Short mmCIF file of C-alpha atoms in Angstrom, two decimals:
data_model
loop_
_atom_site.label_atom_id
_atom_site.label_comp_id
_atom_site.label_asym_id
_atom_site.label_seq_id
_atom_site.Cartn_x
_atom_site.Cartn_y
_atom_site.Cartn_z
CA SER H 717 20.02 204.12 74.86
CA GLN H 718 23.12 202.86 73.12
CA GLN H 719 22.81 199.23 72.14
CA GLY H 720 26.01 198.58 70.23
CA GLU H 721 29.54 199.23 71.38
CA GLU H 722 32.36 199.17 68.89
CA ASP H 723 35.87 198.10 69.66
CA PRO H 724 38.43 199.51 69.16
CA GLN H 725 37.46 203.16 69.34
CA ALA H 726 40.21 204.00 66.88
CA LEU H 727 42.33 202.03 64.46
CA SER H 728 45.30 203.12 62.38
CA ILE H 729 46.61 200.90 59.59
CA GLN H 730 48.56 201.09 56.36
CA GLU H 731 47.16 200.65 52.89
CA GLY H 732 46.91 197.02 51.94
CA GLU H 733 46.44 195.79 55.49
CA ASN H 734 43.20 194.36 56.80
CA ALA H 735 41.09 196.25 59.32
CA THR H 736 38.91 194.46 61.84
CA MET H 737 36.46 196.06 64.19
CA ASN H 738 33.98 194.53 66.59
CA CYS H 739 30.54 195.37 67.83
CA SER H 740 28.90 194.02 70.96
CA TYR H 741 25.27 194.50 71.81
CA LYS H 742 23.08 193.81 74.80
CA THR H 743 19.66 192.53 73.77
CA SER H 744 18.32 190.21 71.10
CA ILE H 745 18.18 191.50 67.54
CA ASN H 746 16.40 191.02 64.24
CA ASN H 747 19.36 192.27 62.26
CA LEU H 748 22.61 194.14 62.59
CA GLN H 749 23.85 196.73 60.13
CA TRP H 750 27.17 198.45 59.49
CA TYR H 751 27.46 202.03 58.30
CA ARG H 752 30.38 204.21 57.22
CA GLN H 753 30.70 207.93 57.82
CA ASN H 754 33.27 210.02 56.08
CA SER H 755 34.45 213.07 57.99
CA GLY H 756 31.62 215.50 58.65
CA ARG H 757 29.16 213.75 56.37
CA GLY H 758 26.09 211.55 56.63
CA LEU H 759 26.21 207.80 57.13
CA VAL H 760 26.23 205.32 54.27
CA HIS H 761 24.87 201.82 54.66
CA LEU H 762 27.43 199.08 54.04
CA ILE H 763 25.88 195.74 54.87
CA LEU H 764 22.99 194.12 56.75
CA ILE H 765 23.14 190.72 58.41
CA ARG H 766 20.05 189.03 59.79
CA SER H 767 19.97 187.24 63.11
CA ASN H 768 19.79 183.81 61.43
CA GLU H 769 22.89 184.49 59.32
CA ARG H 770 26.44 183.92 60.49
CA GLU H 771 28.53 185.52 57.78
CA LYS H 772 28.05 187.86 54.87
CA HIS H 773 30.31 189.30 52.21
CA SER H 774 30.12 192.40 50.08
CA GLY H 775 33.16 193.22 47.96
CA ARG H 776 36.08 193.73 50.36
CA LEU H 777 33.79 193.61 53.38
CA ARG H 778 33.14 190.57 55.50
CA VAL H 779 30.71 190.63 58.40
CA THR H 780 30.22 187.92 60.97
CA LEU H 781 27.51 187.61 63.56
CA ASP H 782 27.56 185.49 66.71
CA THR H 783 24.20 185.82 68.42
CA SER H 784 25.26 183.58 71.30
CA LYS H 785 27.98 186.09 72.18
CA LYS H 786 25.92 189.07 71.05
CA SER H 787 28.74 190.29 68.87
CA SER H 788 29.60 191.08 65.28
CA SER H 789 32.78 191.89 63.44
CA LEU H 790 33.48 193.87 60.30
CA LEU H 791 36.57 193.03 58.30
CA ILE H 792 37.82 195.30 55.54
CA THR H 793 40.41 193.51 53.42
CA ALA H 794 43.21 195.18 51.48
CA SER H 795 42.36 198.59 52.88
CA ARG H 796 42.70 201.78 50.87
CA ALA H 797 43.15 205.40 51.88
CA ALA H 798 39.54 205.94 50.82
CA ASP H 799 38.44 203.56 53.60
CA THR H 800 39.42 206.22 56.13
CA ALA H 801 36.14 206.88 57.95
CA SER H 802 34.17 206.12 61.07
CA TYR H 803 32.32 202.83 61.12
CA PHE H 804 29.15 202.26 63.12
CA CYS H 805 27.17 199.17 63.92
CA ALA H 806 23.43 199.47 64.38
CA THR H 807 20.94 196.93 65.62
CA GLU H 808 17.24 196.48 65.07
CA GLY H 809 15.54 194.52 67.81
CA PRO H 810 12.40 192.38 67.72
CA THR H 811 10.55 194.96 69.76
CA ASP H 812 11.85 197.95 67.83
CA SER H 813 9.05 199.41 65.82
CA TRP H 814 9.09 201.23 62.54
CA GLY H 815 12.62 200.30 61.57
CA LYS H 816 14.27 202.01 64.52
CA LEU H 817 17.97 201.35 64.91
CA GLN H 818 20.26 201.59 67.93
CA PHE H 819 23.72 202.85 66.99
CA GLY H 820 27.05 202.39 68.71
CA ALA H 821 29.64 205.10 69.22
CA GLY H 822 31.73 204.03 66.24
CA THR H 823 35.27 203.01 65.35
CA GLN H 824 37.44 205.63 63.70
CA VAL H 825 39.67 204.07 61.06
CA VAL H 826 42.65 205.85 59.50
CA VAL H 827 44.36 204.22 56.53
CA THR H 828 47.70 205.76 55.66
CA PRO H 829 49.22 205.42 52.17
CA ASP M 965 19.39 206.40 44.16
CA VAL M 966 17.66 207.68 47.25
CA LYS M 967 18.48 211.24 48.02
CA VAL M 968 18.00 212.78 51.43
CA THR M 969 18.66 216.47 51.62
CA GLN M 970 18.90 218.77 54.60
CA SER M 971 18.24 222.47 54.41
CA SER M 972 21.58 223.68 55.78
CA ARG M 973 25.06 222.23 56.22
CA TYR M 974 26.02 224.77 58.87
CA LEU M 975 23.82 226.88 61.09
CA VAL M 976 24.62 229.36 63.85
CA LYS M 977 21.85 230.49 66.16
CA ARG M 978 21.53 232.36 69.43
CA THR M 979 20.24 230.99 72.70
CA GLY M 980 16.47 231.24 72.86
CA GLU M 981 15.90 231.33 69.12
CA LYS M 982 13.44 229.00 67.46
CA VAL M 983 15.28 226.80 64.99
CA PHE M 984 13.88 224.80 62.09
CA LEU M 985 15.83 222.00 60.45
CA GLU M 986 14.30 220.64 57.28
CA CYS M 987 14.77 217.25 55.69
CA VAL M 988 13.43 216.05 52.36
CA GLN M 989 13.63 212.59 50.79
CA ASP M 990 12.73 211.81 47.22
CA MET M 991 12.01 208.07 47.24
CA ASP M 992 8.57 207.84 48.80
CA HIS M 993 9.92 206.33 52.02
CA GLU M 994 7.46 205.74 54.85
CA ASN M 995 9.85 206.25 57.74
CA MET M 996 11.90 209.29 58.61
CA PHE M 997 14.22 209.87 61.53
CA TRP M 998 16.08 212.68 63.27
CA TYR M 999 19.30 211.95 65.14
CA ARG M 1000 21.89 214.02 66.87
CA GLN M 1001 25.50 212.98 66.84
CA ASP M 1002 28.00 213.97 69.50
CA PRO M 1003 31.61 212.79 69.88
CA GLY M 1004 31.85 209.55 71.80
CA LEU M 1005 28.08 209.12 71.97
CA GLY M 1006 27.29 207.89 68.49
CA LEU M 1007 23.88 208.64 67.04
CA ARG M 1008 20.97 209.20 69.37
CA LEU M 1009 17.42 209.16 68.09
CA ILE M 1010 15.41 212.30 68.77
CA TYR M 1011 12.14 211.61 66.95
CA PHE M 1012 10.89 209.47 64.13
CA SER M 1013 7.83 209.33 61.94
CA TYR M 1014 6.26 206.34 60.20
CA ASP M 1015 3.58 208.23 58.27
CA VAL M 1016 2.32 211.69 57.51
CA LYS M 1017 1.31 213.49 60.69
CA MET M 1018 2.51 210.54 62.80
CA LYS M 1019 5.46 210.90 65.13
CA GLU M 1020 7.07 208.96 67.93
CA LYS M 1021 9.58 210.05 70.54
CA GLY M 1022 13.03 208.62 70.37
CA ASP M 1023 15.58 208.42 73.15
CA ILE M 1024 16.20 212.16 73.64
CA PRO M 1025 13.09 214.16 72.62
CA GLU M 1026 13.33 216.82 75.32
CA GLY M 1027 13.67 220.32 73.88
CA TYR M 1028 12.66 219.20 70.38
CA SER M 1029 9.49 218.80 68.37
CA VAL M 1030 8.84 217.58 64.84
CA SER M 1031 6.41 218.04 62.02
CA ARG M 1032 5.53 215.84 59.09
CA GLU M 1033 2.84 217.43 56.98
CA LYS M 1034 3.96 215.78 53.73
CA LYS M 1035 5.41 212.34 53.20
CA GLU M 1036 8.68 213.59 51.78
CA ARG M 1037 9.40 216.25 54.40
CA PHE M 1038 10.27 215.90 58.08
CA SER M 1039 11.11 218.97 60.13
CA LEU M 1040 12.92 219.18 63.44
CA ILE M 1041 12.12 222.18 65.61
CA LEU M 1042 14.11 223.49 68.51
CA GLU M 1043 11.53 225.59 70.34
CA SER M 1044 14.09 227.63 72.29
CA ALA M 1045 17.64 226.77 71.35
CA SER M 1046 20.14 226.20 74.13
CA THR M 1047 23.91 225.80 74.04
CA ASN M 1048 23.64 222.09 74.91
CA GLN M 1049 21.84 221.59 71.62
CA THR M 1050 25.01 222.43 69.72
CA SER M 1051 25.54 219.26 67.72
CA MET M 1052 25.48 217.55 64.35
CA TYR M 1053 21.92 216.72 63.31
CA LEU M 1054 21.32 213.89 60.89
CA CYS M 1055 18.11 213.05 59.09
CA ALA M 1056 17.44 209.59 57.68
CA SER M 1057 14.69 207.74 55.88
CA SER M 1058 13.86 204.10 55.28
CA LEU M 1059 11.40 202.37 53.04
CA TRP M 1060 8.96 200.83 55.50
CA ALA M 1061 8.91 198.85 58.70
CA GLY M 1062 7.66 195.52 57.42
CA ARG M 1063 11.06 194.01 56.72
CA PRO M 1064 14.68 194.71 57.57
CA ASN M 1065 15.86 197.67 55.59
CA GLU M 1066 18.63 200.20 55.60
CA GLN M 1067 18.41 203.83 56.50
CA PHE M 1068 19.49 206.51 54.05
CA PHE M 1069 21.08 209.57 55.59
CA GLY M 1070 21.30 213.20 54.64
CA PRO M 1071 24.64 215.06 54.79
CA GLY M 1072 23.92 216.50 58.23
CA THR M 1073 23.49 219.98 59.68
CA ARG M 1074 26.11 221.21 62.09
CA LEU M 1075 24.28 223.51 64.47
CA THR M 1076 26.07 225.89 66.80
CA VAL M 1077 24.06 227.67 69.48
CA LEU M 1078 25.81 230.70 70.96
#
C-alpha cells in the first residue's frame, strides 16, 4: 500500500529558483526519507528525518516534518539543471519490520537552464 | 561506498518463460528488497529478506518468488512471466533493522514481457 503522496506530481522551474515539494502520509512513522531518481536509474538517498525532528538541512536541501499534520516538505534551494529528477518520500512506521519503507508516487522536477 | 548491482539493465522475455533477476550487494548488508516501479504508482515492495534463507512477502508478491542463499545475493524469480509483469525492477539493500537507515538501490532492470 502506498503510504506517502507527493505534491505536486510535476514541477518545472528555472535554474536558480527554489523547488518545493510536499509529502503527506497516513499513519504514524518512525522516520521519513527523501530519495532522488535520475531518469531510468536507481534511487539515491538524500536525507532522513526522524519523527522527533522538525527540520533538517543537508547542503542545498531542507526538509521539514510536521507529525501533527502528517506531512513533510523538501526544499531545494538555488536549483541546478542537475537537480532534474524524480523525488520520492518514503516512510518507515513503528510497526514496519526489517527496515521496510513505504514509497510515494514521486514528484518529477525539471530544471531548465 | 555501497554498491548494489543488478544482472541486467534491460531484459526481454516471452510470456510463460521463467525469469531470474539477480542482485548483489558488496557491503555485508542484512536486509535486501525487491521493488517494482510503474508510472504513477511509485515503488511497490514485492519481497524482502532480512537474513540468509529468510524472506517475507511485501505488498505485491503474487507471481513472484525469491531466493537468498548467500548474504550478498538476492534473486527475484518470475515463475511464468506475464505481460502485466512488464516493469522496472529495483533491488535495494540496507544495513540492518535495528535503527533507522537508508536503502541503497541498484540501477534497475527494465523487463519487457512480450
